[in-house]
Short mmCIF file of C-alpha atoms in Angstrom, two decimals:
data_model
loop_
_atom_site.label_atom_id
_atom_site.label_comp_id
_atom_site.label_asym_id
_atom_site.label_seq_id
_atom_site.Cartn_x
_atom_site.Cartn_y
_atom_site.Cartn_z
CA MET A 1041 11.16 14.82 -6.36
CA TYR A 1042 7.76 15.85 -5.81
CA ARG A 1043 5.94 17.42 -3.00
CA VAL A 1044 4.17 14.51 -1.25
CA LEU A 1045 0.73 16.32 -1.38
CA ASP A 1046 0.98 17.07 -5.15
CA VAL A 1047 1.37 13.09 -5.27
CA CYS A 1048 -1.67 12.67 -2.73
CA ARG A 1049 -3.82 14.83 -5.15
CA TYR A 1050 -2.85 13.05 -8.32
CA ILE A 1051 -3.46 9.54 -6.59
CA ILE A 1052 -6.80 10.63 -5.27
CA ASN A 1053 -8.05 12.11 -8.65
CA TYR A 1054 -6.57 8.96 -10.70
CA SER A 1055 -8.11 6.81 -8.39
CA ASN A 1056 -11.70 8.71 -8.35
CA LYS A 1057 -11.46 8.63 -12.16
CA LYS A 1058 -10.77 4.92 -12.21
CA GLY A 1059 -13.51 4.23 -9.80
CA TYR A 1060 -11.07 2.99 -7.07
CA ASP A 1061 -11.64 3.52 -3.42
CA VAL A 1062 -8.93 5.48 -1.68
CA SER A 1063 -9.51 6.20 2.17
CA ASN A 1064 -6.72 8.07 3.77
CA LEU A 1065 -5.37 4.64 5.27
CA LYS A 1066 -5.27 3.18 1.55
CA LEU A 1067 -3.62 6.37 0.48
CA GLN A 1068 -0.76 6.03 3.06
CA LYS A 1069 0.08 2.60 1.81
CA LEU A 1070 -0.03 3.53 -1.77
CA LEU A 1071 2.50 6.42 -0.95
CA TYR A 1072 4.73 3.94 0.76
CA PHE A 1073 4.68 1.47 -2.16
CA ILE A 1074 4.83 4.22 -4.85
CA GLN A 1075 8.12 5.39 -2.85
CA VAL A 1076 9.21 1.55 -3.35
CA TYR A 1077 8.36 1.59 -7.00
CA PHE A 1078 10.21 4.80 -7.72
CA LEU A 1079 13.26 3.56 -5.56
CA MET A 1080 13.49 0.36 -7.49
CA ASN A 1081 12.11 1.00 -11.03
CA SER A 1082 12.54 4.80 -12.16
CA VAL A 1083 15.58 5.63 -14.31
CA ASP A 1084 17.41 7.18 -11.74
CA GLN A 1085 16.10 5.35 -8.73
CA GLN A 1086 15.48 8.43 -6.86
CA PRO A 1087 12.47 8.84 -4.44
CA CYS A 1088 9.32 9.92 -5.46
CA PHE A 1089 9.14 12.48 -2.81
CA SER A 1090 11.27 13.86 -0.06
CA ASP A 1091 8.98 13.67 3.02
CA LYS A 1092 9.91 10.85 5.57
CA ILE A 1093 7.60 7.79 5.82
CA GLU A 1094 6.90 6.45 9.42
CA ALA A 1095 6.00 3.24 11.01
CA TRP A 1096 2.69 3.64 12.63
CA ASP A 1097 0.48 1.03 14.03
CA PHE A 1098 -1.21 0.53 10.95
CA GLY A 1099 1.68 0.46 8.68
CA PRO A 1100 3.79 3.20 6.81
CA VAL A 1101 2.38 6.61 7.04
CA VAL A 1102 3.65 10.05 5.67
CA PRO A 1103 2.70 12.55 8.40
CA VAL A 1104 2.22 15.35 6.36
CA ALA A 1105 -0.24 13.57 3.95
CA TYR A 1106 -1.93 11.92 6.76
CA HIS A 1107 -2.75 15.11 8.55
CA GLU A 1108 -3.80 16.73 5.19
CA TYR A 1109 -6.61 13.99 4.88
CA LYS A 1110 -7.35 12.49 8.16
CA HIS A 1111 -10.54 14.55 8.45
CA TYR A 1112 -12.05 12.00 5.92
CA GLY A 1113 -11.76 9.19 8.68
CA SER A 1114 -12.21 5.77 7.03
CA THR A 1115 -14.22 7.16 4.01
CA ASN A 1116 -13.20 7.53 0.56
CA ILE A 1117 -11.55 11.05 -0.33
CA PRO A 1118 -13.38 12.91 -2.99
CA PRO A 1119 -11.35 14.13 -6.23
CA VAL A 1120 -9.35 17.31 -5.52
CA GLU A 1121 -10.41 20.21 -7.58
CA SER A 1122 -8.62 22.83 -5.73
CA TYR A 1123 -6.62 23.18 -2.15
CA ILE A 1124 -5.87 25.92 0.29
CA GLU A 1125 -2.05 26.68 0.53
CA TYR A 1126 -0.93 28.82 3.59
CA ASP A 1127 2.35 31.15 4.02
CA ARG A 1128 4.02 29.92 7.08
CA ASN A 1129 5.66 33.37 7.53
CA ASP A 1130 2.32 35.19 7.23
CA PRO A 1131 -0.92 33.65 8.99
CA TRP A 1132 -3.02 36.01 7.03
CA SER A 1133 -1.75 34.82 3.65
CA VAL A 1134 -3.91 31.99 2.36
CA SER A 1135 -4.80 31.17 -1.26
CA ARG A 1136 -6.86 28.64 -2.83
CA ILE A 1137 -4.84 26.86 -5.56
CA GLU A 1138 -6.66 25.21 -8.48
CA TYR A 1139 -4.95 21.63 -8.83
CA ASN A 1140 -3.17 21.00 -12.19
CA ALA A 1141 -1.89 17.48 -12.49
CA ASP A 1142 0.90 18.82 -14.60
CA CYS A 1143 2.90 19.44 -11.59
CA ILE A 1144 3.80 15.64 -12.33
CA LEU A 1145 5.84 14.47 -15.37
CA ASP A 1146 4.16 12.05 -17.50
CA LYS A 1147 6.74 9.58 -17.43
CA ASP A 1148 6.30 9.66 -13.48
CA LYS A 1149 2.52 9.39 -13.71
CA GLU A 1150 2.85 6.19 -15.38
CA LEU A 1151 4.88 4.89 -12.44
CA ILE A 1152 2.49 5.73 -10.06
CA ASN A 1153 -0.66 4.68 -12.10
CA THR A 1154 1.28 1.26 -12.34
CA VAL A 1155 1.21 0.92 -8.64
CA ILE A 1156 -2.21 2.11 -8.16
CA GLU A 1157 -3.44 -0.16 -11.01
CA GLU A 1158 -1.41 -3.07 -9.22
CA LEU A 1159 -2.88 -2.52 -6.00
CA SER A 1160 -6.52 -1.36 -6.69
CA SER A 1161 -8.25 -4.82 -5.90
CA TYR A 1162 -6.42 -4.78 -2.42
CA SER A 1163 -8.36 -3.26 0.36
CA ALA A 1164 -6.36 -0.97 2.87
CA THR A 1165 -6.56 -3.66 5.17
CA ASP A 1166 -4.88 -5.93 2.84
CA LEU A 1167 -2.05 -3.60 2.24
CA VAL A 1168 -1.50 -3.04 6.16
CA THR A 1169 -1.11 -6.69 6.25
CA ILE A 1170 1.40 -6.71 3.41
CA SER A 1171 3.45 -3.71 4.77
CA HIS A 1172 3.54 -5.48 8.36
CA ASN A 1173 5.20 -8.29 6.88
CA GLN A 1174 7.97 -6.45 5.21
CA ALA A 1175 11.11 -5.63 7.19
CA PRO A 1176 11.49 -1.87 6.35
CA TRP A 1177 8.26 -1.55 8.89
CA LYS A 1178 8.88 -4.29 10.92
CA ASP A 1179 12.57 -3.62 11.75
CA VAL A 1180 11.49 0.00 13.20
CA TYR A 1181 8.23 -0.16 14.39
CA VAL A 1182 7.71 0.26 18.28
CA GLN A 1183 4.32 0.91 19.62
CA TYR A 1184 3.55 4.39 20.47
CA LYS A 1185 6.88 5.61 18.70
CA ASN A 1186 6.87 6.91 14.97
CA ASN A 1187 10.09 5.99 14.02
CA GLU A 1188 11.28 6.64 10.51
CA ILE A 1189 11.24 4.08 7.55
CA THR A 1190 14.39 4.99 5.65
CA ILE A 1191 15.08 5.22 2.05
CA SER A 1192 18.04 2.89 2.72
CA SER A 1193 16.06 0.43 4.37
CA ILE A 1194 13.42 0.31 1.56
CA ARG A 1195 16.12 0.00 -1.24
CA GLU A 1196 17.88 -2.59 0.87
CA TYR A 1197 14.98 -4.87 1.52
CA PHE A 1198 13.20 -4.44 -2.02
CA SER A 1199 16.77 -4.91 -3.66
CA GLY A 1200 17.23 -8.35 -2.09
CA LYS A 1201 20.19 -7.41 -0.23
CA GLU A 1202 18.76 -7.53 3.34
CA LYS A 1203 20.78 -9.12 6.01
#
């Protein structure tokens, strides 16, 4: 499994390279559908990332990723060349890290690319609508609560075994 922020950086850079728009809202939906795709199509059917996905007003959201990119508002997120990493134990320890896409295996990049390509023509709003009509979000969404969308609910719904 990957760190979700590494997956975000890969999505952002790939999308920019291909000329696709990627706002924070669209990034959140791409993360959700990438997680779905990994659970259903990767060789070991394991999640792409371990961070939890929550049911927010505008669909599935990975809070860590949302907070990392929220300062872009609804604008497109530019390519990520480097990022800042903080040491949680030492507030004075800050490092600028050059982003290297090699942190994601080529076989997994192919899975991620497939989802991005498949959803590139959809707007963020389209993806919100799609996710709002799926049980993993619908079954746990409560206004003003950020309930978790579990891996098991995603597997159950997308494997066709939903009750």
